Amino acid sequence: MGLQEFVKAAKPLGLLGIKIYQEGDRQEQWLLEGECRRNIYSASKSFTSCAVGFALQEGLLSLDEKLTDAFAADIPENISGPLSRAVVRDLLTMCLGQESGSLMGEQRPFYEEDDWVKLSLAIPFTHEPGSRFVYNNVGPYLAGILVQRRAGCDLVSYLTPRLFSPLKIKRPTWECDPLGNTFGAGGLFLSLSELHRFGLFCLYQGRWEGRQLLDPGWIIESTRQQTQAPYGYLFWRGEYNSYRADGKYSQIAMVLPDKQAVVTTVAECRQGEAFMQALYTHICSEL
């Protein structure tokens, strides 16, 4: 009943498909049309979070490393106090210290500067890192860049043996910056089923088909609220003690640990709040 009511409410909002899994063999789905890979927009950020987790467990980086050290060749000549105190952890919480969001979708086609790392670090850091939540693509982009530099390959190549291949996700397309670096803040293309398997991977705390791929501690840490905002390390927090990978137009992989459930949607929705409320009301409340 819940699924039917949700489809009735969300289809006019642009719902294209939904998959529901709950421990105990509950599996439901509704598809408007056949599955294809779609841009999952900012839900890509949660994959970048996992890439950081893999890099941490492989000793490639530290969350406490200062950005002035991690990006020593890219920082501006005059370093502000907030930038001098920013660390890798601040790239993941949307509390980087910049006044407003940059590298957003409507901005990226119009930058004259091709080196987005230097561009990002030249944007003034006007607030103390960790003090103010500002949704911003700079943090996750730089986090992805750091993983790529330390690993010596792009994010897709890095995540393929560690995450994509085990989850049976064939090498996906992922947006790149003008210099060819993977854009870790958005632009990953996946199907509904592929995004759903990522949600299951998170529900199982990094374990997949009997193998512990990613430290469960990282899944726990990255999906708990880190600051004053309902946000972890590139995951949103929500009702019913849920967390989610969340992309523009309602590309969502929501995990509900208390209910041992995953709810995944793809959509072309311009009324995100109404869509989310329908999801909570008709799906989450029924699990």
mmCIF file of C-alpha atoms in Angstrom:
data_model
loop_
_atom_site.group_PDB
_atom_site.id
_atom_site.type_symbol
_atom_site.label_atom_id
_atom_site.label_comp_id
_atom_site.label_asym_id
_atom_site.label_seq_id
_atom_site.Cartn_x
_atom_site.Cartn_y
_atom_site.Cartn_z
ATOM 1 C CA MET A 1 0.000 0.000 0.000
ATOM 2 C CA GLY A 2 2.821 2.384 0.878
ATOM 3 C CA LEU A 3 4.504 1.996 -2.496
ATOM 4 C CA GLN A 4 1.263 2.598 -4.387
ATOM 5 C CA GLU A 5 0.537 5.721 -2.359
ATOM 6 C CA PHE A 6 4.066 7.004 -2.857
ATOM 7 C CA VAL A 7 3.912 6.490 -6.629
ATOM 8 C CA LYS A 8 0.548 8.274 -6.693
ATOM 9 C CA ALA A 9 2.071 11.235 -4.845
ATOM 10 C CA ALA A 10 5.523 11.285 -6.461
ATOM 11 C CA LYS A 11 4.840 10.400 -10.103
ATOM 12 C CA PRO A 12 3.394 13.895 -10.784
ATOM 13 C CA LEU A 13 6.556 15.296 -9.180
ATOM 14 C CA GLY A 14 8.800 13.499 -11.676
ATOM 15 C CA LEU A 15 9.454 10.058 -10.144
ATOM 16 C CA LEU A 16 11.124 7.716 -12.649
ATOM 17 C CA GLY A 17 11.820 4.722 -10.463
ATOM 18 C CA ILE A 18 12.094 3.426 -6.900
ATOM 19 C CA LYS A 19 13.609 0.333 -5.299
ATOM 20 C CA ILE A 20 12.948 -0.758 -1.712
ATOM 21 C CA TYR A 21 14.854 -3.364 0.258
ATOM 22 C CA GLN A 22 14.267 -4.415 3.847
ATOM 23 C CA GLU A 23 16.005 -7.227 5.700
ATOM 24 C CA GLY A 24 13.655 -10.178 5.755
ATOM 25 C CA ASP A 25 13.172 -10.494 2.007
ATOM 26 C CA ARG A 26 11.080 -7.405 1.372
ATOM 27 C CA GLN A 27 11.983 -6.155 -2.079
ATOM 28 C CA GLU A 28 9.732 -3.891 -4.127
ATOM 29 C CA GLN A 29 10.185 -1.648 -7.110
ATOM 30 C CA TRP A 30 8.325 0.594 -9.495
ATOM 31 C CA LEU A 31 9.696 1.789 -12.822
ATOM 32 C CA LEU A 32 8.183 4.317 -15.175
ATOM 33 C CA GLU A 33 10.459 3.071 -17.960
ATOM 34 C CA GLY A 34 13.422 0.788 -18.500
ATOM 35 C CA GLU A 35 16.544 1.537 -16.474
ATOM 36 C CA CYS A 36 19.411 3.522 -17.924
ATOM 37 C CA ARG A 37 22.337 5.366 -16.443
ATOM 38 C CA ARG A 38 21.530 8.894 -15.367
ATOM 39 C CA ASN A 39 23.464 11.739 -13.816
ATOM 40 C CA ILE A 40 23.107 11.283 -10.049
ATOM 41 C CA TYR A 41 24.466 14.794 -9.453
ATOM 42 C CA SER A 42 25.502 15.370 -5.833
ATOM 43 C CA ALA A 43 24.807 11.783 -4.797
ATOM 44 C CA SER A 44 28.262 11.368 -6.378
ATOM 45 C CA LYS A 45 29.686 13.072 -3.290
ATOM 46 C CA SER A 46 28.930 10.026 -1.156
ATOM 47 C CA PHE A 47 31.048 7.891 -3.504
ATOM 48 C CA THR A 48 33.861 10.407 -3.036
ATOM 49 C CA SER A 49 33.401 10.020 0.720
ATOM 50 C CA CYS A 50 33.956 6.289 0.319
ATOM 51 C CA ALA A 51 37.021 6.970 -1.849
ATOM 52 C CA VAL A 52 38.436 9.026 1.034
ATOM 53 C CA GLY A 53 37.643 6.122 3.357
ATOM 54 C CA PHE A 54 39.554 3.686 1.159
ATOM 55 C CA ALA A 55 42.479 6.108 0.948
ATOM 56 C CA LEU A 56 42.506 6.441 4.739
ATOM 57 C CA GLN A 57 42.611 2.708 5.324
ATOM 58 C CA GLU A 58 45.437 2.450 2.799
ATOM 59 C CA GLY A 59 47.438 5.171 4.545
ATOM 60 C CA LEU A 60 47.329 7.588 1.603
ATOM 61 C CA LEU A 61 46.064 10.570 3.577
ATOM 62 C CA SER A 62 44.983 11.871 6.966
ATOM 63 C CA LEU A 63 41.875 13.864 7.882
ATOM 64 C CA ASP A 64 44.030 16.074 10.093
ATOM 65 C CA GLU A 65 46.435 17.056 7.322
ATOM 66 C CA LYS A 66 46.441 20.794 6.665
ATOM 67 C CA LEU A 67 45.283 21.938 3.241
ATOM 68 C CA THR A 68 48.349 24.165 3.014
ATOM 69 C CA ASP A 69 50.435 20.972 3.133
ATOM 70 C CA ALA A 70 48.165 18.768 1.029
ATOM 71 C CA PHE A 71 47.953 21.413 -1.723
ATOM 72 C CA ALA A 72 51.250 23.202 -1.135
ATOM 73 C CA ALA A 73 51.839 23.882 -4.842
ATOM 74 C CA ASP A 74 48.348 25.253 -5.422
ATOM 75 C CA ILE A 75 47.686 27.680 -2.586
ATOM 76 C CA PRO A 76 47.740 31.461 -3.164
ATOM 77 C CA GLU A 77 50.725 33.544 -2.101
ATOM 78 C CA ASN A 78 48.809 35.312 0.636
ATOM 79 C CA ILE A 79 47.281 32.691 2.922
ATOM 80 C CA SER A 80 44.425 33.813 5.149
ATOM 81 C CA GLY A 81 44.157 32.646 8.743
ATOM 82 C CA PRO A 82 41.148 30.396 8.107
ATOM 83 C CA LEU A 83 42.853 28.723 5.133
ATOM 84 C CA SER A 84 45.999 28.153 7.197
ATOM 85 C CA ARG A 85 43.903 26.258 9.760
ATOM 86 C CA ALA A 86 41.744 24.233 7.341
ATOM 87 C CA VAL A 87 42.342 20.470 7.242
ATOM 88 C CA VAL A 88 41.252 17.612 4.984
ATOM 89 C CA ARG A 89 38.296 16.854 7.287
ATOM 90 C CA ASP A 90 36.877 20.289 6.469
ATOM 91 C CA LEU A 91 36.571 19.269 2.815
ATOM 92 C CA LEU A 92 33.911 16.720 3.770
ATOM 93 C CA THR A 93 31.512 18.632 6.057
ATOM 94 C CA MET A 94 30.400 21.666 4.004
ATOM 95 C CA CYS A 95 32.034 23.826 6.674
ATOM 96 C CA LEU A 96 35.130 24.725 4.673
ATOM 97 C CA GLY A 97 35.063 28.428 5.531
ATOM 98 C CA GLN A 98 34.202 30.028 2.191
ATOM 99 C CA GLU A 99 31.339 32.525 1.974
ATOM 100 C CA SER A 100 29.272 30.827 -0.727
ATOM 101 C CA GLY A 101 29.170 27.802 -2.996
ATOM 102 C CA SER A 102 31.510 27.509 -5.976
ATOM 103 C CA LEU A 103 32.025 24.957 -8.761
ATOM 104 C CA MET A 104 28.243 24.552 -8.841
ATOM 105 C CA GLY A 105 26.563 23.138 -11.941
ATOM 106 C CA GLU A 106 25.470 26.454 -13.388
ATOM 107 C CA GLN A 107 28.941 27.944 -12.778
ATOM 108 C CA ARG A 108 31.281 25.284 -14.145
ATOM 109 C CA PRO A 109 30.793 25.910 -17.897
ATOM 110 C CA PHE A 110 31.768 29.566 -17.529
ATOM 111 C CA TYR A 111 35.056 29.567 -15.629
ATOM 112 C CA GLU A 112 37.913 30.980 -17.661
ATOM 113 C CA GLU A 113 40.474 29.279 -15.403
ATOM 114 C CA ASP A 114 41.056 25.612 -16.293
ATOM 115 C CA ASP A 115 42.970 24.759 -13.119
ATOM 116 C CA TRP A 116 40.075 24.367 -10.719
ATOM 117 C CA VAL A 117 42.332 23.389 -7.806
ATOM 118 C CA LYS A 118 44.096 26.745 -7.867
ATOM 119 C CA LEU A 119 40.793 28.482 -8.584
ATOM 120 C CA SER A 120 39.140 26.804 -5.573
ATOM 121 C CA LEU A 121 41.923 27.619 -3.138
ATOM 122 C CA ALA A 122 42.083 31.237 -4.323
ATOM 123 C CA ILE A 123 38.455 31.808 -3.282
ATOM 124 C CA PRO A 124 38.647 33.679 0.048
ATOM 125 C CA PHE A 125 38.313 31.664 3.245
ATOM 126 C CA THR A 126 36.295 34.179 5.265
ATOM 127 C CA HIS A 127 35.076 31.995 8.133
ATOM 128 C CA GLU A 128 36.797 29.678 10.566
ATOM 129 C CA PRO A 129 36.727 26.116 9.178
ATOM 130 C CA GLY A 130 34.048 24.075 10.898
ATOM 131 C CA SER A 131 32.082 27.103 12.069
ATOM 132 C CA ARG A 132 29.526 27.666 9.303
ATOM 133 C CA PHE A 133 27.629 25.277 7.009
ATOM 134 C CA VAL A 134 27.667 26.428 3.368
ATOM 135 C CA TYR A 135 26.763 23.927 0.672
ATOM 136 C CA ASN A 136 29.758 24.070 -1.651
ATOM 137 C CA ASN A 137 31.274 21.832 -4.324
ATOM 138 C CA VAL A 138 34.822 22.983 -3.566
ATOM 139 C CA GLY A 139 35.302 20.650 -0.587
ATOM 140 C CA PRO A 140 34.293 17.352 -2.214
ATOM 141 C CA TYR A 141 36.071 18.319 -5.437
ATOM 142 C CA LEU A 142 39.352 18.910 -3.582
ATOM 143 C CA ALA A 143 38.851 15.736 -1.532
ATOM 144 C CA GLY A 144 38.533 13.784 -4.769
ATOM 145 C CA ILE A 145 41.584 15.524 -6.212
ATOM 146 C CA LEU A 146 43.642 14.597 -3.158
ATOM 147 C CA VAL A 147 42.685 10.929 -3.449
ATOM 148 C CA GLN A 148 43.539 10.958 -7.157
ATOM 149 C CA ARG A 149 46.933 12.552 -6.590
ATOM 150 C CA ARG A 150 47.883 10.199 -3.783
ATOM 151 C CA ALA A 151 46.615 7.122 -5.619
ATOM 152 C CA GLY A 152 48.095 8.141 -8.976
ATOM 153 C CA CYS A 153 44.888 7.545 -10.951
ATOM 154 C CA ASP A 154 41.427 8.993 -11.523
ATOM 155 C CA LEU A 155 38.587 8.261 -9.093
ATOM 156 C CA VAL A 156 36.862 5.802 -11.415
ATOM 157 C CA SER A 157 40.047 3.758 -11.790
ATOM 158 C CA TYR A 158 40.652 3.967 -8.036
ATOM 159 C CA LEU A 159 37.149 2.865 -7.071
ATOM 160 C CA THR A 160 36.762 0.194 -9.762
ATOM 161 C CA PRO A 161 38.605 -2.662 -7.987
ATOM 162 C CA ARG A 162 37.653 -1.425 -4.510
ATOM 163 C CA LEU A 163 33.947 -0.661 -4.954
ATOM 164 C CA PHE A 164 32.524 -0.669 -8.471
ATOM 165 C CA SER A 165 33.612 -4.152 -9.587
ATOM 166 C CA PRO A 166 32.574 -5.909 -6.341
ATOM 167 C CA LEU A 167 29.145 -4.233 -6.626
ATOM 168 C CA LYS A 168 28.926 -5.301 -10.289
ATOM 169 C CA ILE A 169 28.982 -1.716 -11.513
ATOM 170 C CA LYS A 170 30.702 -1.689 -14.905
ATOM 171 C CA ARG A 171 33.148 1.186 -15.329
ATOM 172 C CA PRO A 172 30.888 4.255 -15.128
ATOM 173 C CA THR A 173 31.103 7.678 -16.712
ATOM 174 C CA TRP A 174 32.035 10.471 -14.296
ATOM 175 C CA GLU A 175 32.336 14.168 -15.121
ATOM 176 C CA CYS A 176 35.867 15.573 -15.315
ATOM 177 C CA ASP A 177 37.330 19.036 -14.810
ATOM 178 C CA PRO A 178 39.033 20.830 -17.734
ATOM 179 C CA LEU A 179 42.362 19.140 -16.918
ATOM 180 C CA GLY A 180 40.856 15.647 -16.925
ATOM 181 C CA ASN A 181 40.532 15.071 -13.173
ATOM 182 C CA THR A 182 37.391 13.332 -11.922
ATOM 183 C CA PHE A 183 34.929 15.864 -10.503
ATOM 184 C CA GLY A 184 34.251 14.269 -7.131
ATOM 185 C CA ALA A 185 31.416 16.658 -6.260
ATOM 186 C CA GLY A 186 29.012 15.490 -8.971
ATOM 187 C CA GLY A 187 28.488 14.086 -12.427
ATOM 188 C CA LEU A 188 28.633 10.329 -11.809
ATOM 189 C CA PHE A 189 26.246 8.375 -14.048
ATOM 190 C CA LEU A 190 24.561 5.265 -12.611
ATOM 191 C CA SER A 191 21.359 3.294 -13.046
ATOM 192 C CA LEU A 192 18.746 2.946 -10.322
ATOM 193 C CA SER A 193 19.907 -0.596 -9.529
ATOM 194 C CA GLU A 194 23.568 0.469 -9.323
ATOM 195 C CA LEU A 195 22.747 3.330 -6.969
ATOM 196 C CA HIS A 196 20.613 0.931 -4.917
ATOM 197 C CA ARG A 197 23.509 -1.503 -4.536
ATOM 198 C CA PHE A 198 25.598 1.360 -3.194
ATOM 199 C CA GLY A 199 22.906 1.953 -0.581
ATOM 200 C CA LEU A 200 23.042 -1.730 0.360
ATOM 201 C CA PHE A 201 26.833 -1.531 0.609
ATOM 202 C CA CYS A 202 26.403 1.296 3.129
ATOM 203 C CA LEU A 203 23.683 -0.577 5.026
ATOM 204 C CA TYR A 204 26.077 -3.527 5.348
ATOM 205 C CA GLN A 205 28.752 -1.091 6.620
ATOM 206 C CA GLY A 206 31.215 -1.710 3.813
ATOM 207 C CA ARG A 207 30.732 -5.480 3.638
ATOM 208 C CA TRP A 208 29.731 -7.123 0.372
ATOM 209 C CA GLU A 209 29.215 -10.809 -0.422
ATOM 210 C CA GLY A 210 31.237 -11.940 2.567
ATOM 211 C CA ARG A 211 34.125 -9.492 2.078
ATOM 212 C CA GLN A 212 34.796 -6.429 4.225
ATOM 213 C CA LEU A 213 35.747 -3.947 1.532
ATOM 214 C CA LEU A 214 35.687 -0.725 3.544
ATOM 215 C CA ASP A 215 36.275 -0.204 7.250
ATOM 216 C CA PRO A 216 32.832 -0.258 8.935
ATOM 217 C CA GLY A 217 34.061 2.503 11.225
ATOM 218 C CA TRP A 218 34.316 4.817 8.222
ATOM 219 C CA ILE A 219 30.711 4.155 7.209
ATOM 220 C CA ILE A 220 29.576 4.882 10.766
ATOM 221 C CA GLU A 221 31.699 8.018 11.065
ATOM 222 C CA SER A 222 30.920 9.449 7.644
ATOM 223 C CA THR A 223 27.163 8.991 8.003
ATOM 224 C CA ARG A 224 26.719 10.492 11.482
ATOM 225 C CA GLN A 225 26.048 14.209 11.962
ATOM 226 C CA GLN A 226 29.385 16.029 12.068
ATOM 227 C CA THR A 227 28.389 19.678 12.579
ATOM 228 C CA GLN A 228 25.369 21.804 13.449
ATOM 229 C CA ALA A 229 23.774 20.850 10.137
ATOM 230 C CA PRO A 230 22.216 17.434 9.380
ATOM 231 C CA TYR A 231 25.282 16.373 7.438
ATOM 232 C CA GLY A 232 28.087 13.861 7.829
ATOM 233 C CA TYR A 233 31.064 13.416 5.536
ATOM 234 C CA LEU A 234 29.278 14.005 2.194
ATOM 235 C CA PHE A 235 26.111 12.223 3.358
ATOM 236 C CA TRP A 236 22.878 13.939 4.437
ATOM 237 C CA ARG A 237 21.067 12.975 7.643
ATOM 238 C CA GLY A 238 17.273 12.698 7.755
ATOM 239 C CA GLU A 239 14.177 11.505 9.566
ATOM 240 C CA TYR A 240 13.888 7.978 11.012
ATOM 241 C CA ASN A 241 17.622 8.104 11.842
ATOM 242 C CA SER A 242 18.278 7.822 8.119
ATOM 243 C CA TYR A 243 21.201 8.982 6.025
ATOM 244 C CA ARG A 244 21.423 9.341 2.301
ATOM 245 C CA ALA A 245 23.363 10.033 -0.845
ATOM 246 C CA ASP A 246 21.293 12.833 -2.341
ATOM 247 C CA GLY A 247 21.545 14.356 -5.804
ATOM 248 C CA LYS A 248 19.697 17.165 -7.563
ATOM 249 C CA TYR A 249 16.233 16.347 -8.884
ATOM 250 C CA SER A 250 15.819 13.587 -6.244
ATOM 251 C CA GLN A 251 18.476 11.002 -7.060
ATOM 252 C CA ILE A 252 18.489 9.358 -3.629
ATOM 253 C CA ALA A 253 19.953 6.295 -1.937
ATOM 254 C CA MET A 254 18.531 6.394 1.590
ATOM 255 C CA VAL A 255 19.697 3.993 4.291
ATOM 256 C CA LEU A 256 17.598 3.346 7.405
ATOM 257 C CA PRO A 257 19.800 1.302 9.757
ATOM 258 C CA ASP A 258 17.135 0.953 12.469
ATOM 259 C CA LYS A 259 14.779 -0.603 9.935
ATOM 260 C CA GLN A 260 17.536 -2.482 8.069
ATOM 261 C CA ALA A 261 16.265 -0.936 4.870
ATOM 262 C CA VAL A 262 17.401 0.911 1.756
ATOM 263 C CA VAL A 263 15.162 3.101 -0.402
ATOM 264 C CA THR A 264 16.507 4.364 -3.723
ATOM 265 C CA THR A 265 14.920 6.710 -6.237
ATOM 266 C CA VAL A 266 15.725 8.318 -9.557
ATOM 267 C CA ALA A 267 13.635 11.233 -10.719
ATOM 268 C CA GLU A 268 13.365 14.488 -12.632
ATOM 269 C CA CYS A 269 11.844 16.382 -9.721
ATOM 270 C CA ARG A 270 11.888 20.149 -9.265
ATOM 271 C CA GLN A 271 9.966 19.990 -5.962
ATOM 272 C CA GLY A 272 12.476 18.219 -3.767
ATOM 273 C CA GLU A 273 10.877 18.995 -0.406
ATOM 274 C CA ALA A 274 7.497 17.627 -1.490
ATOM 275 C CA PHE A 275 9.186 14.548 -2.939
ATOM 276 C CA MET A 276 11.118 13.899 0.278
ATOM 277 C CA GLN A 277 8.023 14.371 2.408
ATOM 278 C CA ALA A 278 6.159 11.825 0.275
ATOM 279 C CA LEU A 279 9.063 9.415 0.728
ATOM 280 C CA TYR A 280 8.982 9.800 4.503
ATOM 281 C CA THR A 281 5.185 9.646 4.716
ATOM 282 C CA HIS A 282 4.402 6.759 2.392
ATOM 283 C CA ILE A 283 7.576 4.643 2.434
ATOM 284 C CA CYS A 284 9.713 5.203 5.521
ATOM 285 C CA SER A 285 6.779 5.267 7.938
ATOM 286 C CA GLU A 286 5.588 1.931 6.553
ATOM 287 C CA LEU A 287 8.856 0.045 6.913
#
